[in-house]
Tab-separated table of C-alpha atoms in Angstrom:
chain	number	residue	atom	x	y	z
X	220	UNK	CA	-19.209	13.270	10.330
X	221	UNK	CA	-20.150	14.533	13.401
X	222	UNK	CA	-18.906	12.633	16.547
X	223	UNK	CA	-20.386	12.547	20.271
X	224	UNK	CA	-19.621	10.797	23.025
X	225	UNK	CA	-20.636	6.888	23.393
X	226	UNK	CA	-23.055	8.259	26.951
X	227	UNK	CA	-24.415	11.110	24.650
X	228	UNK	CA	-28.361	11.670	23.556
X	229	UNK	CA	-30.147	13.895	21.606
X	230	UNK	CA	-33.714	13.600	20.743
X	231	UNK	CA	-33.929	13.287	17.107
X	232	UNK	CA	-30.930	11.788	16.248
X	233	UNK	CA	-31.552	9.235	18.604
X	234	UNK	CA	-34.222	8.163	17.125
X	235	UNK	CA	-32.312	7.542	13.748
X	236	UNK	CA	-29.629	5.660	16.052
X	237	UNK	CA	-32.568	3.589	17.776
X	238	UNK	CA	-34.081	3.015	13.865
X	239	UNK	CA	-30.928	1.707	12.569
X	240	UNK	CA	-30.289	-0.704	15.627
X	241	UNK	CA	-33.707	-2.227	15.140
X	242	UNK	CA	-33.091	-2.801	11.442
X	243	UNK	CA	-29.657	-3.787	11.914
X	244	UNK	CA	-30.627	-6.991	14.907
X	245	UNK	CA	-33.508	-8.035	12.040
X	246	UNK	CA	-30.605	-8.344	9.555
X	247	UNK	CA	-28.737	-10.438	12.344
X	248	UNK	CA	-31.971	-12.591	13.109
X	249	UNK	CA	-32.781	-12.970	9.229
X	250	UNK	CA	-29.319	-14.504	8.563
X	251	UNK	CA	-28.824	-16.749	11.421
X	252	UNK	CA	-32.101	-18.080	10.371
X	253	UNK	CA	-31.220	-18.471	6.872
X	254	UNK	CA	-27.921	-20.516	8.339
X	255	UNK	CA	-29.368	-22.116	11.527
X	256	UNK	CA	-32.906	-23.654	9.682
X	257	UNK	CA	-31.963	-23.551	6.261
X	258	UNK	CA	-28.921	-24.901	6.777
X	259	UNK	CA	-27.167	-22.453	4.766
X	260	UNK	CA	-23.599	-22.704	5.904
X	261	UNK	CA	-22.209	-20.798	3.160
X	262	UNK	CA	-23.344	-17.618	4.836
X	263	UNK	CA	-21.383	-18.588	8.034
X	264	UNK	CA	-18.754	-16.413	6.100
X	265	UNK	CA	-20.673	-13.157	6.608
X	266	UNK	CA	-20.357	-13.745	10.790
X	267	UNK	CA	-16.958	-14.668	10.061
X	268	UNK	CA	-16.235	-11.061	8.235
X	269	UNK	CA	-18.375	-9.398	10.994
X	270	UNK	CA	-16.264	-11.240	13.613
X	271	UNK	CA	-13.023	-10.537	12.165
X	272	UNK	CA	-13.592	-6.677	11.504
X	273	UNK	CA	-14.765	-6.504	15.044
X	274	UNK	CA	-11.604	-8.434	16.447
X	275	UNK	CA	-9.476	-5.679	14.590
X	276	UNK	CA	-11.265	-2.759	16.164
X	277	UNK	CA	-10.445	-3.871	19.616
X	278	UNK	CA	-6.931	-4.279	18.951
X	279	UNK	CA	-6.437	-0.466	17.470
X	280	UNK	CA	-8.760	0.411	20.483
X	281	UNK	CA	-5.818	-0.985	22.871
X	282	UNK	CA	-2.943	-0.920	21.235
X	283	UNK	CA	-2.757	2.299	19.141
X	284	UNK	CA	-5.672	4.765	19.721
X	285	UNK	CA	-8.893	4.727	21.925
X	286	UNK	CA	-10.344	7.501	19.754
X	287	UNK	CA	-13.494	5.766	17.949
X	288	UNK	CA	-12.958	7.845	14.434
X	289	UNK	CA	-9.445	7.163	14.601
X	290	UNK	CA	-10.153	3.219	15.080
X	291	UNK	CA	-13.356	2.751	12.775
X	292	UNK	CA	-11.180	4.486	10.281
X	293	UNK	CA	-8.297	2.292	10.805
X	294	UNK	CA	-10.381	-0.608	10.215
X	295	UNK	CA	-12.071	0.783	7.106
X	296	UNK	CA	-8.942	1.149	5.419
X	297	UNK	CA	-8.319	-2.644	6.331
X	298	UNK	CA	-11.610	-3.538	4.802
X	299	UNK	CA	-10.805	-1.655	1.639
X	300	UNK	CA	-7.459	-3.419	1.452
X	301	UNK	CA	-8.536	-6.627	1.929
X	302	UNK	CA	-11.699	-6.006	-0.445
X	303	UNK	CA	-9.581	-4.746	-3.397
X	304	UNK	CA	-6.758	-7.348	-3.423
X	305	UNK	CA	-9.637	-10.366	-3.350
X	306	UNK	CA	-11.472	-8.536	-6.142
X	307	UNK	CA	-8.116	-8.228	-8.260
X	308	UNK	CA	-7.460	-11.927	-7.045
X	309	UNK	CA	-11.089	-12.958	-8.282
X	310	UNK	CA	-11.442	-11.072	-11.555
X	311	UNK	CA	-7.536	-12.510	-12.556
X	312	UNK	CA	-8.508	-16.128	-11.825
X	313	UNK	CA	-11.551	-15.646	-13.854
X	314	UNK	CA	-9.607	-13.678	-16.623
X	315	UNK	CA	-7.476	-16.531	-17.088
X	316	UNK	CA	-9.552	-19.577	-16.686
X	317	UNK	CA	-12.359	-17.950	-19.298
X	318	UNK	CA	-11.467	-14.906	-20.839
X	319	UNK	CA	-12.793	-11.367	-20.910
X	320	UNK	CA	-15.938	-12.316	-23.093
X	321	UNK	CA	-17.540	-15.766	-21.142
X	322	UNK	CA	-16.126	-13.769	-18.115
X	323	UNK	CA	-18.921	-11.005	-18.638
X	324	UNK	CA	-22.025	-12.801	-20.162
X	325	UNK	CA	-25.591	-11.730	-18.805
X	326	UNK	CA	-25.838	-15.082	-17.396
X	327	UNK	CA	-22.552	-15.894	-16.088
X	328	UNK	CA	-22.750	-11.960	-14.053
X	329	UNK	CA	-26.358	-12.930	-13.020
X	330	UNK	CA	-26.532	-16.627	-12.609
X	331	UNK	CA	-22.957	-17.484	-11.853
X	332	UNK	CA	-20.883	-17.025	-9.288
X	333	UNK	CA	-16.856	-17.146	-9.591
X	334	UNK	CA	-14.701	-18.657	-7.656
X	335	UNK	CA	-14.301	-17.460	-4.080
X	336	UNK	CA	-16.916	-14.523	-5.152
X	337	UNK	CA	-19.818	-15.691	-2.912
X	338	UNK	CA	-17.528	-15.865	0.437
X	339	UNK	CA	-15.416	-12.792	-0.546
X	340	UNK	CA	-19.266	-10.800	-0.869
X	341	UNK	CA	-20.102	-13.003	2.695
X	342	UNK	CA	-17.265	-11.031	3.614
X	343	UNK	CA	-17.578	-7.485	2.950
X	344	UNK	CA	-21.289	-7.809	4.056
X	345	UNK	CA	-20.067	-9.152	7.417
X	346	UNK	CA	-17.555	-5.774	7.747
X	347	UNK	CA	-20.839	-3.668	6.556
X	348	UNK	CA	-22.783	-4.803	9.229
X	349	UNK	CA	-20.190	-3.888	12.165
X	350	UNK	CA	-19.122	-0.571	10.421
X	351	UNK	CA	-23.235	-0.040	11.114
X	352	UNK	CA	-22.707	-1.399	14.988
X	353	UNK	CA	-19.559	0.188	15.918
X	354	UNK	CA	-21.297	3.547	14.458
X	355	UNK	CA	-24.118	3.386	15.751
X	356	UNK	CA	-22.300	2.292	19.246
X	357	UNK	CA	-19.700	5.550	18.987
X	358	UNK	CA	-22.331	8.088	17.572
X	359	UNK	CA	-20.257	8.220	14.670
X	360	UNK	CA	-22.767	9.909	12.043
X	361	UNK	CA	-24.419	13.328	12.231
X	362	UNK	CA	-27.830	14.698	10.555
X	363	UNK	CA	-31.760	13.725	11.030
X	364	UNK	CA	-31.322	11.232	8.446
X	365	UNK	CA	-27.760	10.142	8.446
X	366	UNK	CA	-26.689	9.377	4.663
X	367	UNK	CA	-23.502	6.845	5.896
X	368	UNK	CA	-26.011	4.857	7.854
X	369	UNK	CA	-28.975	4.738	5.111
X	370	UNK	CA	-25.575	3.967	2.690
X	371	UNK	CA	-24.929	0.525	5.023
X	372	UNK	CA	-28.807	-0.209	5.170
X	373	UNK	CA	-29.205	-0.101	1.401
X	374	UNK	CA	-26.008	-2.113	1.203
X	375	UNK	CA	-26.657	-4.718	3.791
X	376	UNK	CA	-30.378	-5.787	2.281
X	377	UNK	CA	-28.557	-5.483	-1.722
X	378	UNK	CA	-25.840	-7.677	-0.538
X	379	UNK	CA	-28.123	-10.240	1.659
X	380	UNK	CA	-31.198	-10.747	-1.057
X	381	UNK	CA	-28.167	-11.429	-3.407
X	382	UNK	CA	-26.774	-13.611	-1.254
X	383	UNK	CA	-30.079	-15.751	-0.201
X	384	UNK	CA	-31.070	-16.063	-3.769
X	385	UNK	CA	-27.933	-16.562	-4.992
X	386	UNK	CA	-27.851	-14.107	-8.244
X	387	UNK	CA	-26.269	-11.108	-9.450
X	388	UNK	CA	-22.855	-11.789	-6.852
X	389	UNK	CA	-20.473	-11.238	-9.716
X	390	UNK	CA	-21.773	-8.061	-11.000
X	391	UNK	CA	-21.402	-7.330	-7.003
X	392	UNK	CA	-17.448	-8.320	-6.853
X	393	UNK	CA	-17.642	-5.533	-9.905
X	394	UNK	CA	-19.509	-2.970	-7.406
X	395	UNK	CA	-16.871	-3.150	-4.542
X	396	UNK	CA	-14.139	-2.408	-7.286
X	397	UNK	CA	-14.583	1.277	-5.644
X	398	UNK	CA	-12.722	-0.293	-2.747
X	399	UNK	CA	-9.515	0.516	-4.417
X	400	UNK	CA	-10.638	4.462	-4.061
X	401	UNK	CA	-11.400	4.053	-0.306
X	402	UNK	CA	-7.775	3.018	0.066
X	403	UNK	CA	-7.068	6.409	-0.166
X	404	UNK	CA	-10.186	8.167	1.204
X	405	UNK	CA	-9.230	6.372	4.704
X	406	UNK	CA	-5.486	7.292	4.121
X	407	UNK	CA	-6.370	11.006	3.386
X	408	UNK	CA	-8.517	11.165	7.068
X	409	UNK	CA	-5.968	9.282	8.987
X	410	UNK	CA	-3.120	11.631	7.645
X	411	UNK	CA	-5.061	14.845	8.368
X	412	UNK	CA	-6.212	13.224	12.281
X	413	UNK	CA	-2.594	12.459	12.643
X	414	UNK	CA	-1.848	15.713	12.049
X	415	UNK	CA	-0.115	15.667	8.833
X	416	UNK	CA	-1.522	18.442	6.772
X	417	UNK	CA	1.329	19.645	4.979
X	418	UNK	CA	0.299	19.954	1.268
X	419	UNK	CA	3.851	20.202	0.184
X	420	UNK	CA	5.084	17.225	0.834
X	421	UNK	CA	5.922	14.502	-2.083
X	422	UNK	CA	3.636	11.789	-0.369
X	423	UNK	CA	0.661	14.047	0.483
X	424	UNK	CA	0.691	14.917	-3.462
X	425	UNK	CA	1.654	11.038	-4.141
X	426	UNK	CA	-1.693	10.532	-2.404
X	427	UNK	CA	-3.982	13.026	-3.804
X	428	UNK	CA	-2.729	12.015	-7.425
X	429	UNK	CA	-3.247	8.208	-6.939
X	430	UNK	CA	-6.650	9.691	-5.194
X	431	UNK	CA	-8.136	11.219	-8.308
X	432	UNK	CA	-6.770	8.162	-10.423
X	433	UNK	CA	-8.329	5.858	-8.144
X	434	UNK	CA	-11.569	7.645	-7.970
X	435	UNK	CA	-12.156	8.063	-12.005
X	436	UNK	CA	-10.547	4.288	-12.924
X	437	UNK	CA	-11.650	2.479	-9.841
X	438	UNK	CA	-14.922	4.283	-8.715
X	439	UNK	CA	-16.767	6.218	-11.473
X	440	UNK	CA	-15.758	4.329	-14.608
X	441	UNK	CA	-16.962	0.983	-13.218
X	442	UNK	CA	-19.918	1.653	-12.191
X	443	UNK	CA	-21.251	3.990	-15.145
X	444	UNK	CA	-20.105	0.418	-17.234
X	445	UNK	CA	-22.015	-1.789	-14.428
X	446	UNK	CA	-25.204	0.785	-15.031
X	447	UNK	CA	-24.406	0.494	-19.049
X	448	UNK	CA	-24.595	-3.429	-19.183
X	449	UNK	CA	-27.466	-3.491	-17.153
X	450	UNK	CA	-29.514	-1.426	-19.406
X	451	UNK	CA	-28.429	-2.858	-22.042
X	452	UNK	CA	-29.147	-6.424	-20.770
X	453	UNK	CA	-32.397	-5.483	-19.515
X	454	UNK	CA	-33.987	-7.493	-21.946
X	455	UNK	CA	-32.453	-10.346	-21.120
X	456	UNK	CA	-33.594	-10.344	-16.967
X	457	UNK	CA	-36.423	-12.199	-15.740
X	458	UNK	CA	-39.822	-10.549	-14.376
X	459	UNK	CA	-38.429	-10.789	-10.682
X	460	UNK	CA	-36.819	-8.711	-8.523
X	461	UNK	CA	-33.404	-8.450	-9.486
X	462	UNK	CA	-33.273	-5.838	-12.409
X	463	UNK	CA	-35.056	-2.670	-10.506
X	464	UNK	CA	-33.440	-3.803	-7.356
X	465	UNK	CA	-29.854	-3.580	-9.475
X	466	UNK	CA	-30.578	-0.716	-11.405
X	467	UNK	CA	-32.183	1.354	-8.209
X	468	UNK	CA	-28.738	0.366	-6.589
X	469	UNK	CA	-26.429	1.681	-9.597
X	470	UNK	CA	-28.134	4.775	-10.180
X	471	UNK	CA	-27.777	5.707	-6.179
X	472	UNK	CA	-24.119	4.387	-6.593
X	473	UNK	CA	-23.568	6.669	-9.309
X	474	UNK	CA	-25.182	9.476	-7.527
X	475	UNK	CA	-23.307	9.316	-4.015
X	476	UNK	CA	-20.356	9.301	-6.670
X	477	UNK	CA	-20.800	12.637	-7.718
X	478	UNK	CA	-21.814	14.031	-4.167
X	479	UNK	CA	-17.884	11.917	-3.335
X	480	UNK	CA	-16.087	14.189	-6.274
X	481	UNK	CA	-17.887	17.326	-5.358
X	482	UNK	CA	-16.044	16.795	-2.015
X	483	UNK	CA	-13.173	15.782	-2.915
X	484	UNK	CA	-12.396	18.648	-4.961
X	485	UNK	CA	-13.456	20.483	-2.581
X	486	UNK	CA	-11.192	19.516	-0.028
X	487	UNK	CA	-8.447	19.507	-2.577
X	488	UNK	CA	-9.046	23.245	-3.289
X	489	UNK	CA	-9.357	23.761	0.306
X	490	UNK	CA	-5.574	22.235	0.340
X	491	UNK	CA	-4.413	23.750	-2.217
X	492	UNK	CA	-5.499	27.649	-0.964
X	493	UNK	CA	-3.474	27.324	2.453
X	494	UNK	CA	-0.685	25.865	1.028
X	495	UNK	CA	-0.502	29.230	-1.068
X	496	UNK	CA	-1.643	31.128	2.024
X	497	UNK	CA	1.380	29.678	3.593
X	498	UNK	CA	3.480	30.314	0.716
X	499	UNK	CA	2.559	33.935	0.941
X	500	UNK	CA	2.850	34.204	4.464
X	501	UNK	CA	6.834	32.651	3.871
X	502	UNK	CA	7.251	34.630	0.971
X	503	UNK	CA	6.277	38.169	3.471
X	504	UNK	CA	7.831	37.167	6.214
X	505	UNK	CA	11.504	36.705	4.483
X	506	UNK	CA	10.454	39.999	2.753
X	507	UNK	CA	10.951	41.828	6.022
């Protein structure tokens, strides 16, 4: 991601900034309506998450770095921890209060909601809307269309309509089972800006390992299953909104997945190349 100062403009991409700020104050307005004249207290969670996450930055901003990748990152990797221990904590309680197969019935993923899903998906949708902010606010995001900032858009108006209507927020808590992967997608960047590149090392292999394990058990697999059960309940949906809205959403998931393992190997060749270029260079150099 490209990164410019907080003062800095350029034309274009200004005008993707200036796009995303507008859509991102509706959002704001839309759900402090829902909770101010609707009286939906409930979704007093999703300020709370958006609060919180905000409240974190500022204490990496003065306490350990002032660099704004450095901090957003630091509080991304919160956000995934946080995310994947209340999933784990969520899908356990359900496992053993109904058991695998009343646990993932059409209506009980569509209809229902499990315990402490709905403010756990408040949540997450709170931290999605500062990630937006605090990007848009540090320039963090690079391109005429920015794909990380279209990513939060999509995600922010998926989560909300879920969240006003009240359906589909358990096969959501399944969606943000990915979080477990971003654990180590925000280690891996913090390691490499703290410069710790050093291939060789037992953890930064520890890391790429539980990486790839992460990325197939925790990212791919669910969602291709998510995208599975949907088509195969399709039947069972009503004429609204929910199944192409769902569907629309896995298939993108499932497609920024691929674009996530192209780059990851990638960058794992990448590592994997100077480490040997290094080991070469060693190798000549005690020739002599």
């Amino acid at each position: 991601m490209g990164r410019n100062g907080i003062g800095s403009t350029g034309g274009k991409k200004n005008g993707a900034g200036q796009f995303f700020l507008a859509t991102l104050l509706l959002w704001l307005v839309s759900v402090v309506f829902e909770i101010v004249f609707n009286l939906r207290t409930e979704l007093l969670w999703v300020i709370c998450g958006g609060v919180f996450f905000q409240l974190i930055n500022w204490v990496v901003r003065s306490w350990i770095s002032r660099d704004p990748l450095f901090v957003n990152t630091s509080v991304s990797l919160l956000h995934s921890i946080i995310t994947s221990a209340s999933v784990v904590f969520i899908l356990l309680n359900q496992y053993l209060a109904k058991g695998l197969d009343e646990m993932f019935d059409h209506s009980e993923l569509v209809g229902g909601s499990w315990k402490w899903a709905y403010p756990a998906l408040c949540f997450s949708c709170g931290y999605f809307a500062y990630d937006q902010w605090d990007m848009l606010q540090y320039r963090l995001y690079s391109g005429l269309i920015p794909s990380i900032l279209v990513h939060h858009l999509v995600l922010l108006v998926c989560f909300t309509l879920a969240l006003y209507r009240n359906v589909t927020i358990n096969y959501l808590i399944l969606t943000l089972i990915c979080e477990m992967n971003s654990i180590f997608l925000h280690v891996r960047k913090l390691r490499r800006m703290a410069g710790i590149r050093d291939s060789n090392t037992g953890l930064v292999k520890l890391e790429w390992v539980l990486n790839w394990i992460a990325f197939v058990f925790a990212r791919c697999i669910p969602h291709i299953l998510i995208t599975v059960k949907l088509i195969k309940d399709a039947h069972k949906f009503g004429k609204g909104v929910e199944l192409p809205l769902a569907l629309s959403g896995m298939v993108g998931m499932n497609i920024l997945n691929v674009g996530l393992g192209l780059d990851l190997f990638h960058a794992f060749r990448r590592e994997r190349s100077a480490k040997r270029n290094q080991e070469n260079i060693n190798h000549h150099n005690h020739g002599e």
